CSV table of C-alpha atoms in Angstrom, one decimal:
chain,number,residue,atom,x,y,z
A,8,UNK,CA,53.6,126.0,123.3
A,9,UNK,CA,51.5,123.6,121.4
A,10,UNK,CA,50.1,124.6,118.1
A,11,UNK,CA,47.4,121.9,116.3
A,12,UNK,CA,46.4,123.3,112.7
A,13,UNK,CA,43.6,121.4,111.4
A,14,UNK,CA,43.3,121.2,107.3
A,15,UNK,CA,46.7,119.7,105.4
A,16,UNK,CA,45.9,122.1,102.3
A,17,UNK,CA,48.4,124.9,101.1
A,18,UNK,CA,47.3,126.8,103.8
A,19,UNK,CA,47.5,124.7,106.8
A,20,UNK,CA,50.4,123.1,105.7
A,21,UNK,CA,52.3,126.7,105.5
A,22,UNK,CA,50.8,127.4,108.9
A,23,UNK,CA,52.1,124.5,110.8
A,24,UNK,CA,55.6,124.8,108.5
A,25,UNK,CA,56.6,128.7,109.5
A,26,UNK,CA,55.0,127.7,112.9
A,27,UNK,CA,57.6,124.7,113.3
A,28,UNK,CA,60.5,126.3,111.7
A,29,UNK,CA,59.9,128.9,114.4
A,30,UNK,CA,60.5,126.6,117.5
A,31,UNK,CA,56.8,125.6,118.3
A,32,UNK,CA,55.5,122.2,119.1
A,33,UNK,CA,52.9,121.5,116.0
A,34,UNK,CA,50.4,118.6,115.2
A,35,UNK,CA,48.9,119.1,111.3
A,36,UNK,CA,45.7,117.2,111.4
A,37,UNK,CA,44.3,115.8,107.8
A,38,UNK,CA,41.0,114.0,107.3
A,39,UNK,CA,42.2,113.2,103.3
A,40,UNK,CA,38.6,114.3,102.1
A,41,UNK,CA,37.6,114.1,98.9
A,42,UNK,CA,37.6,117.5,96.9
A,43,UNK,CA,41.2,119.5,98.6
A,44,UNK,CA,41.1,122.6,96.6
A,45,UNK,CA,44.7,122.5,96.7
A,46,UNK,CA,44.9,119.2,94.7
A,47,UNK,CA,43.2,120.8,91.6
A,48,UNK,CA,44.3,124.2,91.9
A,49,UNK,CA,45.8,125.3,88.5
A,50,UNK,CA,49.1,127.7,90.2
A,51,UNK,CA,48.9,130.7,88.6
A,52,UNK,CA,50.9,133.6,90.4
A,53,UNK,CA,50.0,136.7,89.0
A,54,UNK,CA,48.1,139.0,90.8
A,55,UNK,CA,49.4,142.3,89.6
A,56,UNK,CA,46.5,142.8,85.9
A,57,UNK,CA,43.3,140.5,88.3
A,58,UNK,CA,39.9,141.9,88.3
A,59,UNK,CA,39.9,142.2,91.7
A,60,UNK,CA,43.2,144.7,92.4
A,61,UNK,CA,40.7,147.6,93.6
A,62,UNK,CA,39.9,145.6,96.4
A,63,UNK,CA,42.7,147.0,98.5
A,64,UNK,CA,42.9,143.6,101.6
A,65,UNK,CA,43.1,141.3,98.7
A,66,UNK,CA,45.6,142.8,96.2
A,67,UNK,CA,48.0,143.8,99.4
A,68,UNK,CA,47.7,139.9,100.4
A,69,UNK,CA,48.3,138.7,96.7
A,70,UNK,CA,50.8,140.9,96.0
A,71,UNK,CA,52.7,140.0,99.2
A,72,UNK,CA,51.6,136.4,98.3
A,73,UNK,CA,53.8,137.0,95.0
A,74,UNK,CA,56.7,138.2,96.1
A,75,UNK,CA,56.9,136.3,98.9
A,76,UNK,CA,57.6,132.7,97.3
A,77,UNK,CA,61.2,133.0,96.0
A,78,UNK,CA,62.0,133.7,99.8
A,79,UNK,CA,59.7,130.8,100.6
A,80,UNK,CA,61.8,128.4,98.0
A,81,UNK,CA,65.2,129.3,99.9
A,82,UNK,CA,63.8,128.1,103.0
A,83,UNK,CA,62.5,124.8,101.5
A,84,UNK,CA,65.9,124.1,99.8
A,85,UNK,CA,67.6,124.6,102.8
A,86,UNK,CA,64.8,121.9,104.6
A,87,UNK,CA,65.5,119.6,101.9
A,88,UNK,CA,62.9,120.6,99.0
A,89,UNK,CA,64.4,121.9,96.1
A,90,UNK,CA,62.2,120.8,93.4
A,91,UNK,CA,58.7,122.2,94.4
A,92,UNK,CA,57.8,123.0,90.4
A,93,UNK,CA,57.8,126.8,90.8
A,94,UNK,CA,59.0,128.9,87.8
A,95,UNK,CA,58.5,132.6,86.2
A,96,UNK,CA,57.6,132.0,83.1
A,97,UNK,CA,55.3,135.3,82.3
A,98,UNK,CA,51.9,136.0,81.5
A,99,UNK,CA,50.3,136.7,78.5
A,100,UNK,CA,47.0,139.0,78.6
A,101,UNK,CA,45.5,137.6,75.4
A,102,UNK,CA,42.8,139.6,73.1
A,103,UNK,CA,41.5,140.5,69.7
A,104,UNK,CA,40.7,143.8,71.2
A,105,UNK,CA,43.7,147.0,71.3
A,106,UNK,CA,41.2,148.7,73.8
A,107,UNK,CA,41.1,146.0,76.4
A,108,UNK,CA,45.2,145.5,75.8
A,109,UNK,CA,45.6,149.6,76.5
A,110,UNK,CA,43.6,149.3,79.8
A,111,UNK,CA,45.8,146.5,81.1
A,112,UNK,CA,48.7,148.2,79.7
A,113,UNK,CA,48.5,150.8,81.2
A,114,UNK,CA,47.1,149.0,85.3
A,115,UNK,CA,50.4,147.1,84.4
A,116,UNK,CA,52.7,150.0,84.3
A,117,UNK,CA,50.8,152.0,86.9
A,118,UNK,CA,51.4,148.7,89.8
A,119,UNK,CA,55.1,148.6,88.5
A,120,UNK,CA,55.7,151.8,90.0
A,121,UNK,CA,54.8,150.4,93.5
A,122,UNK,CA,55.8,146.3,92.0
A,123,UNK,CA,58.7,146.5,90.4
A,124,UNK,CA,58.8,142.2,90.4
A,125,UNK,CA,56.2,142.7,87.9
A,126,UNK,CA,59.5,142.8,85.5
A,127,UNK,CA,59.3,143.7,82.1
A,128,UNK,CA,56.3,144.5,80.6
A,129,UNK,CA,55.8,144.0,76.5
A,130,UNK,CA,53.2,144.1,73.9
A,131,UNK,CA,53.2,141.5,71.9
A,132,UNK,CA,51.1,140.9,68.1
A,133,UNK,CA,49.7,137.5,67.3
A,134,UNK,CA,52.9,136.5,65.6
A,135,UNK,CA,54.4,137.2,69.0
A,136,UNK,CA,52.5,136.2,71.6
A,137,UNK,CA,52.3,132.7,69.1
A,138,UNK,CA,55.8,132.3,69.3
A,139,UNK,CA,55.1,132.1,73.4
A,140,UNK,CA,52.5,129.8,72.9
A,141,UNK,CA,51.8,128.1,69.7
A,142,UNK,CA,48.5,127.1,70.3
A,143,UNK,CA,47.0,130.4,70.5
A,144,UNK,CA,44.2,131.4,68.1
A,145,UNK,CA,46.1,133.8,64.7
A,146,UNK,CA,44.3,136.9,65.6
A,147,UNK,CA,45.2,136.7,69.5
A,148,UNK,CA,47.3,140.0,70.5
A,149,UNK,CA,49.0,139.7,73.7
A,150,UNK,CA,50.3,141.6,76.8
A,151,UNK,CA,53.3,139.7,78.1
A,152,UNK,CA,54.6,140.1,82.1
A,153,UNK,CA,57.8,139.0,82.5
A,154,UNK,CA,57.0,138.3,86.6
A,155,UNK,CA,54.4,136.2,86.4
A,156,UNK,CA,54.8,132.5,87.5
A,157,UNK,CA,53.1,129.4,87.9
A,158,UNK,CA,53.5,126.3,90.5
A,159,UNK,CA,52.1,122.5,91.2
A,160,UNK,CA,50.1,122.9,93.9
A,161,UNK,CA,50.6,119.2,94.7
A,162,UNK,CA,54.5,119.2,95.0
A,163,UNK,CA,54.3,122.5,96.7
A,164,UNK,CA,51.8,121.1,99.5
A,165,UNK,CA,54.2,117.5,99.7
A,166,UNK,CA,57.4,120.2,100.2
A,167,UNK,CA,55.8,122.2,102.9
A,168,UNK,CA,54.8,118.4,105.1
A,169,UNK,CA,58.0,117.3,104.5
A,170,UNK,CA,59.6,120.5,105.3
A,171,UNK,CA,57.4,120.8,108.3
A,172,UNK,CA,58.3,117.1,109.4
A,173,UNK,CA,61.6,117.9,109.4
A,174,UNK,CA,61.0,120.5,111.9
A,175,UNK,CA,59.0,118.0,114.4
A,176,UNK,CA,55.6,119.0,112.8
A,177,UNK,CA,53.2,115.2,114.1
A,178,UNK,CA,50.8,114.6,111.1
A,179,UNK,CA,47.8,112.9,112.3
A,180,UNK,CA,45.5,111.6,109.4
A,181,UNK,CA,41.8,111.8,110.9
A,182,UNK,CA,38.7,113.2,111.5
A,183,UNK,CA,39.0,116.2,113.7
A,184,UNK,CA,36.6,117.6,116.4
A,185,UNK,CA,36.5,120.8,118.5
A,186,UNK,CA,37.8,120.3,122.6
A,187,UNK,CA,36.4,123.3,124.1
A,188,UNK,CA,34.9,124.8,127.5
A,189,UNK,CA,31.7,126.2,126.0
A,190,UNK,CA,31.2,128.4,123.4
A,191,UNK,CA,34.2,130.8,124.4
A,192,UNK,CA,37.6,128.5,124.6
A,193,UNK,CA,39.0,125.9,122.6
A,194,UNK,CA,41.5,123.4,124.3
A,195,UNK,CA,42.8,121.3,121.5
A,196,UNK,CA,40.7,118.6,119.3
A,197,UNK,CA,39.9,114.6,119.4
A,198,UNK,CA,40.7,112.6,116.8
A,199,UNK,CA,39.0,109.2,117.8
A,200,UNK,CA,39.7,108.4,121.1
A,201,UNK,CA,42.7,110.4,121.2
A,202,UNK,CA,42.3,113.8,123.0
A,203,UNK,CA,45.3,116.3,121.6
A,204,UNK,CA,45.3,119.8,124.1
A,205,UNK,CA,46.8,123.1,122.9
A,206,UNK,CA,47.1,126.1,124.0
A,207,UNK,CA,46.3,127.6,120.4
A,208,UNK,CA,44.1,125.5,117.7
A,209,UNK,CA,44.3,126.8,114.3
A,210,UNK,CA,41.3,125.8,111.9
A,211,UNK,CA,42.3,125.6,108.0
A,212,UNK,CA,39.8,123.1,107.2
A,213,UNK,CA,39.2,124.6,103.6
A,214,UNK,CA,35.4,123.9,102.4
A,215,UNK,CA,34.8,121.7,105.4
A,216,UNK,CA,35.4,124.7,108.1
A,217,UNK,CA,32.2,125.5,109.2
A,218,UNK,CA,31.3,121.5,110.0
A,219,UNK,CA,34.4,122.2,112.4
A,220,UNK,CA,33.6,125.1,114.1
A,221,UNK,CA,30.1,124.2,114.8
A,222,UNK,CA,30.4,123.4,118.4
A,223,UNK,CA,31.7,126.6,119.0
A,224,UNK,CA,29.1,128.7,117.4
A,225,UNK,CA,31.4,130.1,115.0
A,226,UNK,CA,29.8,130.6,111.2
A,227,UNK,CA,32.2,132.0,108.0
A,228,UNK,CA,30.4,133.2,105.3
A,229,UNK,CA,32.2,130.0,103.3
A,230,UNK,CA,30.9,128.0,101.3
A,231,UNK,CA,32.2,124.7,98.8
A,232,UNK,CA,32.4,126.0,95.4
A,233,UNK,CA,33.3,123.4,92.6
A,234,UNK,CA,35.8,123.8,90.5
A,235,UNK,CA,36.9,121.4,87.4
A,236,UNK,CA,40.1,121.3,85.5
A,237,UNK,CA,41.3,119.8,82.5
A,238,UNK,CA,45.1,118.8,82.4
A,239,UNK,CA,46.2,117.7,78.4
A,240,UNK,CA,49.2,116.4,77.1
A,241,UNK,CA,50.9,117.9,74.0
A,242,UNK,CA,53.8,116.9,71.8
A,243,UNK,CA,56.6,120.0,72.7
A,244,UNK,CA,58.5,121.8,75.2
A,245,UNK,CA,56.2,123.5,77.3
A,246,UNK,CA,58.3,124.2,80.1
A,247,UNK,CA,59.1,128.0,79.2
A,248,UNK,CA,55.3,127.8,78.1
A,249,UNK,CA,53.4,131.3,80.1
A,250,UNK,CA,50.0,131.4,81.8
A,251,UNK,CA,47.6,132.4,79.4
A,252,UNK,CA,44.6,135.1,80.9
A,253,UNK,CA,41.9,135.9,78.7
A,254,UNK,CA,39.2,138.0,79.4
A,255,UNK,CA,37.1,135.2,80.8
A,256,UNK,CA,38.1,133.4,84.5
A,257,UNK,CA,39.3,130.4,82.0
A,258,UNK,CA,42.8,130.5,82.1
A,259,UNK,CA,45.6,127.9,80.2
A,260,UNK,CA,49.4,127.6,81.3
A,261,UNK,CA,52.2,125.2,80.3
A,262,UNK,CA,54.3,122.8,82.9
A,263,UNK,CA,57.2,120.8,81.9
A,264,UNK,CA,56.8,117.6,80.4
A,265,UNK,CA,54.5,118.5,77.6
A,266,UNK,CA,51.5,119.3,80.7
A,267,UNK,CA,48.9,121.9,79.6
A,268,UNK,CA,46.0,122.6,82.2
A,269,UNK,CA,43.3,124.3,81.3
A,270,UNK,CA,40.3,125.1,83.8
A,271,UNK,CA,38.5,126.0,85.0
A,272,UNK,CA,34.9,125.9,86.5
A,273,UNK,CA,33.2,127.9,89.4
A,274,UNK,CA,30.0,126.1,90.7
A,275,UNK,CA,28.6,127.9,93.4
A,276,UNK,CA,26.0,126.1,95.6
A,277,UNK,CA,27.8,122.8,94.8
A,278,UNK,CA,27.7,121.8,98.1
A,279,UNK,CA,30.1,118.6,98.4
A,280,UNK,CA,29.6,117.3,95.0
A,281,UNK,CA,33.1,116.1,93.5
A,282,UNK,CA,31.5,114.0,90.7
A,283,UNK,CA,33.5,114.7,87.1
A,284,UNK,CA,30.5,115.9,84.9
A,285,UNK,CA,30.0,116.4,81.0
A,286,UNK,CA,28.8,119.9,81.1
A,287,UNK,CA,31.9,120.7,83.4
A,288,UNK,CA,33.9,119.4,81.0
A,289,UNK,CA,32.9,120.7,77.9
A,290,UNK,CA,32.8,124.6,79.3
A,291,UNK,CA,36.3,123.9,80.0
A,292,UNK,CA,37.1,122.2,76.5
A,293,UNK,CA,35.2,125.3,75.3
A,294,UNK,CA,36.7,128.5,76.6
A,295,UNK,CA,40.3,126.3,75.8
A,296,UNK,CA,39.7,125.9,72.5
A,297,UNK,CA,38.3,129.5,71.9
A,298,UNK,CA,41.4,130.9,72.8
A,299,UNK,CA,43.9,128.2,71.6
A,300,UNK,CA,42.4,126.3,69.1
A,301,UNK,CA,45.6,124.4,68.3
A,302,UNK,CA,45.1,122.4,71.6
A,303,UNK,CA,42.5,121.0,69.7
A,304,UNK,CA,44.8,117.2,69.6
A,305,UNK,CA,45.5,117.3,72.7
A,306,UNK,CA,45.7,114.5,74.8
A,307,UNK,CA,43.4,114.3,77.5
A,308,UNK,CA,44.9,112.9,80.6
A,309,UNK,CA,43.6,114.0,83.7
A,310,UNK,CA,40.2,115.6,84.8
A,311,UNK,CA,40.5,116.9,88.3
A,312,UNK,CA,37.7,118.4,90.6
A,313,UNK,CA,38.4,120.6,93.5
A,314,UNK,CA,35.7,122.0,96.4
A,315,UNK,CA,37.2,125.7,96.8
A,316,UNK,CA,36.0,127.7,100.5
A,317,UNK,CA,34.7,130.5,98.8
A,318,UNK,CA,33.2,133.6,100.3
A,319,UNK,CA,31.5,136.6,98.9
A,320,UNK,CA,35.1,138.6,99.7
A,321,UNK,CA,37.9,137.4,97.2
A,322,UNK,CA,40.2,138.2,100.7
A,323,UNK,CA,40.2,135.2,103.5
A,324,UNK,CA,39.5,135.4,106.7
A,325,UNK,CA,42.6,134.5,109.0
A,326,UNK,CA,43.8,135.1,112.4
A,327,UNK,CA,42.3,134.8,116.1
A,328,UNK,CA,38.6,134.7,116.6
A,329,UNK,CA,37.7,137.9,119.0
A,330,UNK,CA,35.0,136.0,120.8
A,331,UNK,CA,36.7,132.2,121.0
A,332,UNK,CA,39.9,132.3,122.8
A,333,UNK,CA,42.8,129.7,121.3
A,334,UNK,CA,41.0,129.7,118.0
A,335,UNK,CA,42.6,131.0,114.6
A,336,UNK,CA,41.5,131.4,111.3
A,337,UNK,CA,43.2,130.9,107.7
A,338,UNK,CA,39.9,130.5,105.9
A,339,UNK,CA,38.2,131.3,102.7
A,340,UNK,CA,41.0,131.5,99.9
A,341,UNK,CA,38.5,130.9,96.8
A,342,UNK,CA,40.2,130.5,93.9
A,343,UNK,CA,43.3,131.9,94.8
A,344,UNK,CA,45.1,129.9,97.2
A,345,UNK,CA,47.9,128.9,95.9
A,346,UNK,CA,49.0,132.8,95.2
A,347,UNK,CA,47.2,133.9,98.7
A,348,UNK,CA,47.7,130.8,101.0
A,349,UNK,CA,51.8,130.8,101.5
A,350,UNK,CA,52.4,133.9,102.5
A,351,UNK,CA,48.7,133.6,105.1
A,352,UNK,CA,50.1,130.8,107.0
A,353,UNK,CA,53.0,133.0,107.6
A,354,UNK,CA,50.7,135.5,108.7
A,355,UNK,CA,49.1,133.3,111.0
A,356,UNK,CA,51.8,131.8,112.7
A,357,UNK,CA,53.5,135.3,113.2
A,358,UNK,CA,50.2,136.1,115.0
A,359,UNK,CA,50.3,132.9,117.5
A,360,UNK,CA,53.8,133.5,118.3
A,361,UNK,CA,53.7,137.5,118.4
A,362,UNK,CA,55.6,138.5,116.2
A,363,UNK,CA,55.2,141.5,113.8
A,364,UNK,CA,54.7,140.7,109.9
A,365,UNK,CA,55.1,142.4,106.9
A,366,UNK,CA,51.4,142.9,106.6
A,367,UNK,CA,48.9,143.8,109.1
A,368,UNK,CA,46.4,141.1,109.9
A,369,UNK,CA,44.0,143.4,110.9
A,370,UNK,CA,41.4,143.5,107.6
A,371,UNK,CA,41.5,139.9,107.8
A,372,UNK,CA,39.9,139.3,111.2
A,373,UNK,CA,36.8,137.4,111.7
């Protein structure tokens, strides 16, 4: 059985890895476009306290997403990739307010009960949650969870192709189009003059998906949405540094090497735009600084731009397409790929080769 995925983000790149490790003849197309979501993607892993864990498809999905990578890791190291920048380092809910700290307090104890990888769960003063992360503003109070963890996207992403090539996956760097016998079976895609048949084609084409699917008739409610994020450079340890969540969708969080990254924007309507822009920058410099004010001599070393496939459901869409046969889905991640995207390629390629998984596909059908 041959298996092409089509997108080399997180998400196809975990598709065509579990897919490979599995036995299956893969090709992982890439067309290198400007804008990968997973390239500017911040990798924060804590779903457990988000905004959106009422919505019962995507919290099961993140939460599965969570647990899933120190299983994940084990595999890599055995294929080779043992330094793919993952680490628990916590989460601090930051606030001035003892109201809004209760209310998360108390979500946080109440998803233990069923997520006990949460870990500990502590409530920490501004001394406290300083002593975590200097930077923070004096009057910041903090909730701190232990199981929270953060990852590179980039080294993650180069782990999985490597992985994946050691497994036979054929990378193909191109532009890909849709082989299919009208509007109702796809038989594989051309990439120039090269024709590549499958028997299953799996699109993961991020924000570009819909310009794939187009000759098929096929339309996800996706669209680009830009994101830009700041990465600084500061004088300490940060490796033990946490993710920092404030009320806002800014976030902060330490890597090793002195690395801070702070982001980040949502642009909706943004169409394709990846241009670096002032006002982008300064909201980011903005919410930053409101929160951590000590970042304020911070080296600026990198500003990064990212085209997420958002949709109005913070859930994707994965799996086969009902009305197209040989076609599969791991679509629409949003901002939360790098916690949703993982585990969804494993999803996907259990679907192709039949085999049960963990978590029902089902609510994620297109």
């Amino acid at each position: 059985m041959r298996i092409v995925v089509v997108g080399g983000g997180i998400a196809g790149a975990s598709t065509a890895y579990h897919l490979a490790r599995a036995g299956a003849e893969v090709v992982l197309v890439d067309s290198k476009a400007k804008g990968q979501a997973t390239a500017a993607g911040a990798g924060i892993i804590s779903p457990w306290l988000s905004k959106r864990v009422r919505i019962k498809a995507y919290y099961i999905l993140a939460k599965a997403g969570a647990i899933y990578y120190p299983k994940l890791l084990e595999m890599l190291k055995e294929d080779g990739q043992a330094d793919v920048s993952y680490k628990q380092v916590g989460a601090l809910y930051v606030s001035a307010s003892k109201k809004r700290l209760d209310e998360l307090e108390k979500l946080a104890y109440k998803q233990r009960l069923e997520t006990p990888e949460i870990g500990e769960i502590i409530r920490l003063g501004p001394e406290g949650a300083r002593e975590k992360f200097p930077p923070l503003r004096e009057d910041m109070t903090a909730l701190y969870l232990e199981g929270a963890a953060r990852v590179d996207g980039r080294q993650l992403l180069q782990a999985l192709l490597e992985a994946g090539e050691r497994h036979g996956v054929r990378y193909v760097q191109g532009h890909a189009s849709l082989l299919h016998e009208g509007t109702d079976k796809v038989t594989g895609v051309r990439i120039k003059e090269e024709m590549i048949k499958a028997d299953h084609v799996v699109a993961a084409a991020g924000a570009w998906i819909n310009q794939f699917l187009e000759p098929v008739g096929v339309k996800l409610p996706i669209e680009p949405q830009k994101g830009q994020i700041m990465h600084m450079h500061v004088d300490a340890d940060t490796s033990e540094w946490p993710v920092i969540m404030p009320k806002s969708s800014h976030y902060m969080l330490g890597f090793d090497g002195g690395k801070v990254v702070a982001g980040a924007t949502r642009e909706v309507h943004s169409g394709y735009d990846t241009k670096q822009t002032a006002a982008g920058m300064q909201e980011v410099l903005r919410e930053a600084l409101k929160v951590a004010p000590g970042l304020a001599q911070a080296e600026v070393t990198e500003f990064r731009v990212g085209l997420r496939p958002a949709g109005p459901n913070p859930y994707p869409i994965l799996g086969a397409v009902k009305k197209v046969t040989g076609l599969h889905l791991a679509a629409g991640f949003g901002p939360a790929g790098l916690n949703l995207a993982p585990y969804a390629g494993k999803m996907v390629a259990a679907e192709i080769l039949g085999k049960p998984d963990d978590v029902e596909i089902t609510p994620y059908l297109f």
